[in-house]
Amino acid sequence: MRGDDEAVMSTKGAAAAPGGGPGGGSASPLSRGLSLVFAVACGAAVANVYFAQPLLVTIGHDLRLSPALIGVVVTLTQAGYGLGLFLLVPLGDVADRRRLVVTQFLFLVLTLVLVATARTAAMLLVGVAATGLLAVVTQTLVAFAASLAPPAERGRVVGLVTSGVVTGILLARTASGLLADLAGWRAVYLTSAALTALLAAVLSRVLPRHDVPSHDVPRPALTRYGPLLRSTVTLFAKERLPRLRALYCLLVFAAFSTLWSCVALPLSEPPYRWSHSAIGALGLLGVAGVLAATVAGRLNDRGHARWTTGTALALLVLSWAPLTFTRSSLWALAAGIFLLDLAVQAVHVTNQTLLHALHPEAGSRLIGGYMIFYAIGSATGALCATSLYAAAGWGAVCALGAGFSCVGLAVWVFAGDAVTDSGVASRLHGSV
């Protein structure tokens, strides 16, 4: 008997069938050039969540933060992002998306300036939390692009826009490290504020004033804010697949954040004493994530979502073996980062693919709710890792990351056929 994953993917084509043919709507206003603008805007917005990771030591010295408090910078950024996913992303289902996107970009400029000019720990922490809250405009942009694309081209458009997200994550650490070496850590946030202001102006001119919803994915008939938020909770309360995939998300991103929120600390100490740009360049090893996204997407289309998840979780566990030798071998560090990023992105892409196939008409709310667990996992990993490093060193951090990874693999092993639900296919066409 097939599990939820295979049942969802096998009916993915059927789910898109109603109204998915030609006719019945106006031509798509989404050109390839506009798709690229979406991709760039997504990458620029999400990069703000990751800028601080290679800068933690310098920020801590500048503002005289304790080692334990340094981790709170990443934690509050992720916590703000999680709050924004619940409070702001669902608005994309009912509000004027163009106005929503431009407004969030303008407020994001203000929060980035606040971070760049912070003179106290309190100002910094408020700024990074607000930046995380508003950076969820990335998810609103992805949903906006999907709604503008005709059904026959939606996969291509979403893939292009999502590539902007991955690129933004990959380049964020490298760019922040390089800029910090050239002009100080505050220049990173001032530069981002200037770019964000420019993008707000561009988006206000090029985004359609009246977006055209997809013919096969109707916008919900929810007009009040409270019911809209409650419907997000209801989706996860009613369905086992979103709950399981959210748990995978929490665990893999807790492991991901355990590494990336803490790896700058041993690399900035003897025997390495790396610069910000050198530490940030490690993010380029995340090219494995781009590879994983492509391969995982193809495997999901062929009905191998469960196998892909299990393989990726096993690789995540294995990645911590070379990472334990970080202090003595850069090759071991590089191998560990490559495996970890590959595994995390494979699970992440699989999760999102399954959730969209389950309820296309509620894609924004399902992805928004799912990404809350991403933020919880990332914040948990960052807080625990930096505190543990201060108390017990790098070996303890690796044990923590391996622990998160092993729990994820154990969930996959024991969930197995226990998550089988023969009603998933029939509910793909149901209302939310």
Short mmCIF file of C-alpha atoms in Angstrom, two decimals, residues 123-410:
data_model
loop_
_atom_site.label_atom_id
_atom_site.label_comp_id
_atom_site.label_asym_id
_atom_site.label_seq_id
_atom_site.Cartn_x
_atom_site.Cartn_y
_atom_site.Cartn_z
CA MET A 123 18.64 48.09 18.89
CA LEU A 124 20.40 45.31 17.01
CA LEU A 125 18.09 42.58 18.27
CA VAL A 126 14.94 44.58 17.50
CA GLY A 127 16.29 45.32 14.04
CA VAL A 128 17.18 41.75 13.13
CA ALA A 129 13.83 40.44 14.42
CA ALA A 130 11.94 42.99 12.29
CA THR A 131 14.14 42.19 9.31
CA GLY A 132 13.26 38.50 9.62
CA LEU A 133 9.56 39.38 9.93
CA LEU A 134 9.55 41.35 6.67
CA ALA A 135 11.87 39.04 4.71
CA VAL A 136 8.93 36.66 4.28
CA VAL A 137 8.01 38.82 1.29
CA THR A 138 10.02 36.13 -0.51
CA GLN A 139 7.18 33.64 -0.03
CA THR A 140 4.60 36.21 -1.14
CA LEU A 141 6.58 36.79 -4.34
CA VAL A 142 6.74 33.07 -5.12
CA ALA A 143 2.97 32.74 -4.72
CA PHE A 144 2.43 35.92 -6.78
CA ALA A 145 4.53 34.58 -9.66
CA ALA A 146 2.73 31.21 -9.56
CA SER A 147 -0.68 32.92 -9.74
CA LEU A 148 0.34 34.96 -12.78
CA ALA A 149 1.72 32.01 -14.75
CA PRO A 150 -0.55 29.99 -17.04
CA PRO A 151 -0.94 26.34 -15.92
CA ALA A 152 1.25 25.01 -18.73
CA GLU A 153 4.18 27.21 -17.66
CA ARG A 154 3.79 27.30 -13.88
CA GLY A 155 6.49 24.75 -13.20
CA ARG A 156 9.05 26.66 -15.24
CA VAL A 157 8.14 29.97 -13.60
CA VAL A 158 8.18 28.64 -10.05
CA GLY A 159 11.48 26.90 -10.77
CA LEU A 160 13.04 30.11 -12.06
CA VAL A 161 11.81 32.18 -9.11
CA THR A 162 12.88 29.53 -6.62
CA SER A 163 16.35 29.51 -8.16
CA GLY A 164 16.54 33.14 -7.10
CA VAL A 165 15.81 32.11 -3.51
CA VAL A 166 18.54 29.46 -3.52
CA THR A 167 21.03 31.86 -5.14
CA GLY A 168 20.26 34.52 -2.56
CA ILE A 169 20.94 32.07 0.25
CA LEU A 170 24.16 30.86 -1.38
CA LEU A 171 25.56 34.35 -2.02
CA ALA A 172 24.41 35.98 1.23
CA ARG A 173 27.23 34.66 3.40
CA THR A 174 29.90 35.24 0.75
CA ALA A 175 28.75 38.78 -0.03
CA SER A 176 28.41 39.74 3.63
CA GLY A 177 31.88 38.42 4.45
CA LEU A 178 33.47 40.26 1.53
CA LEU A 179 31.70 43.56 2.26
CA ALA A 180 32.54 43.31 5.96
CA ASP A 181 36.24 42.91 5.17
CA LEU A 182 36.14 45.90 2.83
CA ALA A 183 34.00 48.33 4.80
CA GLY A 184 32.84 46.78 8.08
CA TRP A 185 29.78 44.76 9.03
CA ARG A 186 27.45 47.78 9.03
CA ALA A 187 28.14 48.30 5.31
CA VAL A 188 26.51 44.93 4.63
CA TYR A 189 23.14 46.13 5.91
CA LEU A 190 23.43 49.61 4.41
CA THR A 191 24.15 48.10 1.00
CA SER A 192 21.20 45.75 1.36
CA ALA A 193 18.97 48.68 2.37
CA ALA A 194 19.95 50.57 -0.80
CA LEU A 195 19.33 47.52 -2.99
CA THR A 196 15.98 46.87 -1.30
CA ALA A 197 14.88 50.48 -1.89
CA LEU A 198 15.83 50.17 -5.56
CA LEU A 199 13.87 46.93 -5.88
CA ALA A 200 10.83 48.52 -4.21
CA ALA A 201 10.86 51.23 -6.88
CA VAL A 202 11.27 48.69 -9.69
CA LEU A 203 8.55 46.39 -8.35
CA SER A 204 6.10 49.28 -7.94
CA ARG A 205 6.48 49.96 -11.67
CA VAL A 206 6.60 46.46 -13.17
CA LEU A 207 4.27 44.36 -11.03
CA PRO A 208 0.76 43.98 -12.47
CA ARG A 209 -1.75 46.21 -10.72
CA HIS A 210 -4.40 43.51 -10.88
CA ASP A 211 -2.94 40.03 -10.64
CA VAL A 212 -4.75 37.25 -12.45
CA PRO A 213 -5.34 34.17 -10.28
CA SER A 214 -4.55 30.78 -11.79
CA HIS A 215 -7.51 29.18 -13.55
CA ASP A 216 -7.00 25.83 -11.80
CA VAL A 217 -6.17 27.24 -8.34
CA PRO A 218 -8.95 29.61 -7.23
CA ARG A 219 -8.30 32.21 -4.54
CA PRO A 220 -10.11 31.34 -1.28
CA ALA A 221 -13.36 33.02 -0.33
CA LEU A 222 -11.81 34.20 2.95
CA THR A 223 -11.91 37.95 3.35
CA ARG A 224 -11.41 38.35 7.09
CA TYR A 225 -7.97 38.14 8.66
CA GLY A 226 -8.90 35.93 11.61
CA PRO A 227 -10.54 33.13 9.57
CA LEU A 228 -7.66 33.28 7.10
CA LEU A 229 -5.12 32.59 9.84
CA ARG A 230 -7.29 29.91 11.44
CA SER A 231 -7.60 28.13 8.11
CA THR A 232 -3.81 27.72 8.05
CA VAL A 233 -3.94 25.97 11.42
CA THR A 234 -6.89 23.85 10.28
CA LEU A 235 -4.99 22.56 7.26
CA PHE A 236 -2.27 21.11 9.51
CA ALA A 237 -4.75 19.85 12.11
CA LYS A 238 -6.73 17.89 9.50
CA GLU A 239 -3.91 16.42 7.41
CA ARG A 240 -1.17 14.02 8.49
CA LEU A 241 1.11 14.66 5.52
CA PRO A 242 1.69 18.37 6.35
CA ARG A 243 2.41 17.50 9.97
CA LEU A 244 4.96 14.85 9.06
CA ARG A 245 6.66 17.06 6.47
CA ALA A 246 6.72 19.96 8.93
CA LEU A 247 8.50 17.74 11.44
CA TYR A 248 11.12 16.79 8.84
CA CYS A 249 11.51 20.50 8.07
CA LEU A 250 12.06 21.42 11.72
CA LEU A 251 14.69 18.73 12.25
CA VAL A 252 16.72 19.22 9.06
CA PHE A 253 16.86 22.99 9.46
CA ALA A 254 17.78 22.64 13.12
CA ALA A 255 20.77 20.60 11.91
CA PHE A 256 21.45 23.11 9.12
CA SER A 257 21.42 26.04 11.54
CA THR A 258 23.54 24.15 14.08
CA LEU A 259 26.35 24.18 11.53
CA TRP A 260 25.93 27.60 9.90
CA SER A 261 25.27 29.63 13.04
CA CYS A 262 28.41 28.28 14.69
CA VAL A 263 31.02 27.38 12.06
CA ALA A 264 32.38 30.94 12.01
CA LEU A 265 33.51 30.58 15.62
CA PRO A 266 36.16 27.82 15.24
CA LEU A 267 37.29 29.22 11.88
CA SER A 268 37.97 32.63 13.38
CA GLU A 269 40.17 31.06 16.07
CA PRO A 270 43.64 29.43 15.84
CA PRO A 271 44.88 27.66 13.79
CA TYR A 272 42.78 29.23 11.01
CA ARG A 273 41.99 32.85 11.95
CA TRP A 274 39.96 33.24 8.75
CA SER A 275 38.66 36.59 7.53
CA HIS A 276 34.96 37.31 7.05
CA SER A 277 35.21 36.85 3.29
CA ALA A 278 36.93 33.47 3.69
CA ILE A 279 34.26 32.26 6.11
CA GLY A 280 31.51 33.62 3.89
CA ALA A 281 32.97 31.85 0.85
CA LEU A 282 32.05 28.54 2.48
CA GLY A 283 28.51 29.34 1.45
CA LEU A 284 29.50 28.66 -2.17
CA LEU A 285 29.75 24.99 -1.26
CA GLY A 286 25.98 25.18 -0.99
CA VAL A 287 25.91 24.70 -4.76
CA ALA A 288 25.09 21.16 -3.69
CA GLY A 289 21.70 22.51 -2.72
CA VAL A 290 21.01 23.61 -6.30
CA LEU A 291 21.98 20.15 -7.55
CA ALA A 292 19.81 18.51 -4.91
CA ALA A 293 16.80 20.66 -5.81
CA THR A 294 17.02 19.60 -9.45
CA VAL A 295 17.51 15.90 -8.78
CA ALA A 296 14.93 15.75 -5.98
CA GLY A 297 12.35 17.47 -8.17
CA ARG A 298 12.80 14.87 -10.91
CA LEU A 299 12.61 11.98 -8.45
CA ASN A 300 9.45 13.41 -6.93
CA ASP A 301 7.85 13.64 -10.36
CA ARG A 302 8.55 9.91 -10.75
CA GLY A 303 6.86 9.02 -7.47
CA HIS A 304 10.01 8.47 -5.38
CA ALA A 305 9.37 11.11 -2.72
CA ARG A 306 9.69 8.73 0.23
CA TRP A 307 12.91 7.15 -1.07
CA THR A 308 14.36 10.61 -1.78
CA THR A 309 13.55 11.74 1.77
CA GLY A 310 15.12 8.68 3.39
CA THR A 311 18.30 8.88 1.31
CA ALA A 312 18.70 12.57 2.04
CA LEU A 313 18.19 12.07 5.78
CA ALA A 314 20.81 9.31 5.80
CA LEU A 315 23.27 11.65 4.04
CA LEU A 316 22.47 14.33 6.63
CA VAL A 317 23.47 11.95 9.41
CA LEU A 318 26.67 11.00 7.59
CA SER A 319 27.64 14.64 6.98
CA TRP A 320 28.47 15.12 10.65
CA ALA A 321 31.25 12.52 10.58
CA PRO A 322 33.65 14.67 8.50
CA LEU A 323 32.42 17.86 10.18
CA THR A 324 33.80 16.66 13.52
CA PHE A 325 37.32 17.02 12.02
CA THR A 326 36.85 20.70 11.12
CA ARG A 327 39.66 21.88 13.39
CA SER A 328 42.22 19.61 11.71
CA SER A 329 41.05 19.29 8.10
CA LEU A 330 39.51 21.80 5.73
CA TRP A 331 38.80 18.99 3.27
CA ALA A 332 36.67 17.30 5.93
CA LEU A 333 34.82 20.58 6.54
CA ALA A 334 34.17 21.04 2.80
CA ALA A 335 32.91 17.46 2.42
CA GLY A 336 30.62 17.82 5.41
CA ILE A 337 29.15 21.10 4.19
CA PHE A 338 28.58 19.67 0.70
CA LEU A 339 26.73 16.62 2.06
CA LEU A 340 24.73 18.61 4.59
CA ASP A 341 23.51 21.25 2.11
CA LEU A 342 22.67 18.58 -0.48
CA ALA A 343 20.63 16.60 2.05
CA VAL A 344 18.77 19.57 3.50
CA GLN A 345 17.72 20.99 0.12
CA ALA A 346 16.61 17.57 -1.14
CA VAL A 347 14.28 17.14 1.84
CA HIS A 348 13.08 20.75 1.57
CA VAL A 349 12.21 20.52 -2.13
CA THR A 350 10.45 17.20 -1.61
CA ASN A 351 8.41 18.63 1.27
CA GLN A 352 7.25 21.65 -0.72
CA THR A 353 6.42 19.61 -3.81
CA LEU A 354 4.21 17.25 -1.82
CA LEU A 355 2.44 20.05 0.02
CA HIS A 356 1.61 21.93 -3.19
CA ALA A 357 0.29 18.73 -4.77
CA LEU A 358 -1.88 18.01 -1.74
CA HIS A 359 -3.91 21.25 -1.87
CA PRO A 360 -2.99 23.54 -4.81
CA GLU A 361 -5.79 25.93 -3.90
CA ALA A 362 -4.20 26.53 -0.49
CA GLY A 363 -0.58 26.65 -1.59
CA SER A 364 0.32 29.94 0.13
CA ARG A 365 -1.14 28.92 3.46
CA LEU A 366 0.34 25.42 3.40
CA ILE A 367 3.81 26.65 2.44
CA GLY A 368 3.56 29.53 4.91
CA GLY A 369 2.58 27.18 7.73
CA TYR A 370 5.26 24.70 6.75
CA MET A 371 7.93 27.40 6.69
CA ILE A 372 7.07 28.32 10.28
CA PHE A 373 8.64 25.00 11.25
CA TYR A 374 11.68 25.96 9.17
CA ALA A 375 12.02 29.09 11.30
CA ILE A 376 11.49 27.19 14.56
CA GLY A 377 14.11 24.61 13.61
CA SER A 378 16.61 27.25 12.47
CA ALA A 379 16.15 29.31 15.62
CA THR A 380 16.44 26.26 17.86
CA GLY A 381 19.61 25.07 16.15
CA ALA A 382 21.24 28.50 16.33
CA LEU A 383 20.46 29.10 20.00
CA CYS A 384 21.46 25.62 21.15
CA ALA A 385 24.63 25.47 19.03
CA THR A 386 26.12 28.80 20.09
CA SER A 387 25.36 28.17 23.76
CA LEU A 388 26.79 24.66 23.53
CA TYR A 389 29.93 25.88 21.76
CA ALA A 390 30.60 28.36 24.56
CA ALA A 391 30.16 25.61 27.16
CA ALA A 392 31.65 22.51 25.55
CA GLY A 393 33.28 23.30 22.20
CA TRP A 394 32.96 22.18 18.58
CA GLY A 395 32.66 18.47 19.29
CA ALA A 396 29.50 19.05 21.30
CA VAL A 397 28.05 21.15 18.49
CA CYS A 398 28.62 18.31 16.01
CA ALA A 399 26.97 15.87 18.42
CA LEU A 400 23.96 18.19 18.59
CA GLY A 401 23.68 18.41 14.80
CA ALA A 402 24.05 14.65 14.46
CA GLY A 403 21.33 14.23 17.08
CA PHE A 404 18.84 16.35 15.14
CA SER A 405 19.72 14.40 11.98
CA CYS A 406 19.33 10.99 13.62
CA VAL A 407 15.92 11.91 15.00
CA GLY A 408 14.84 12.89 11.48
CA LEU A 409 16.02 9.58 10.05
CA ALA A 410 14.32 7.68 12.89
#
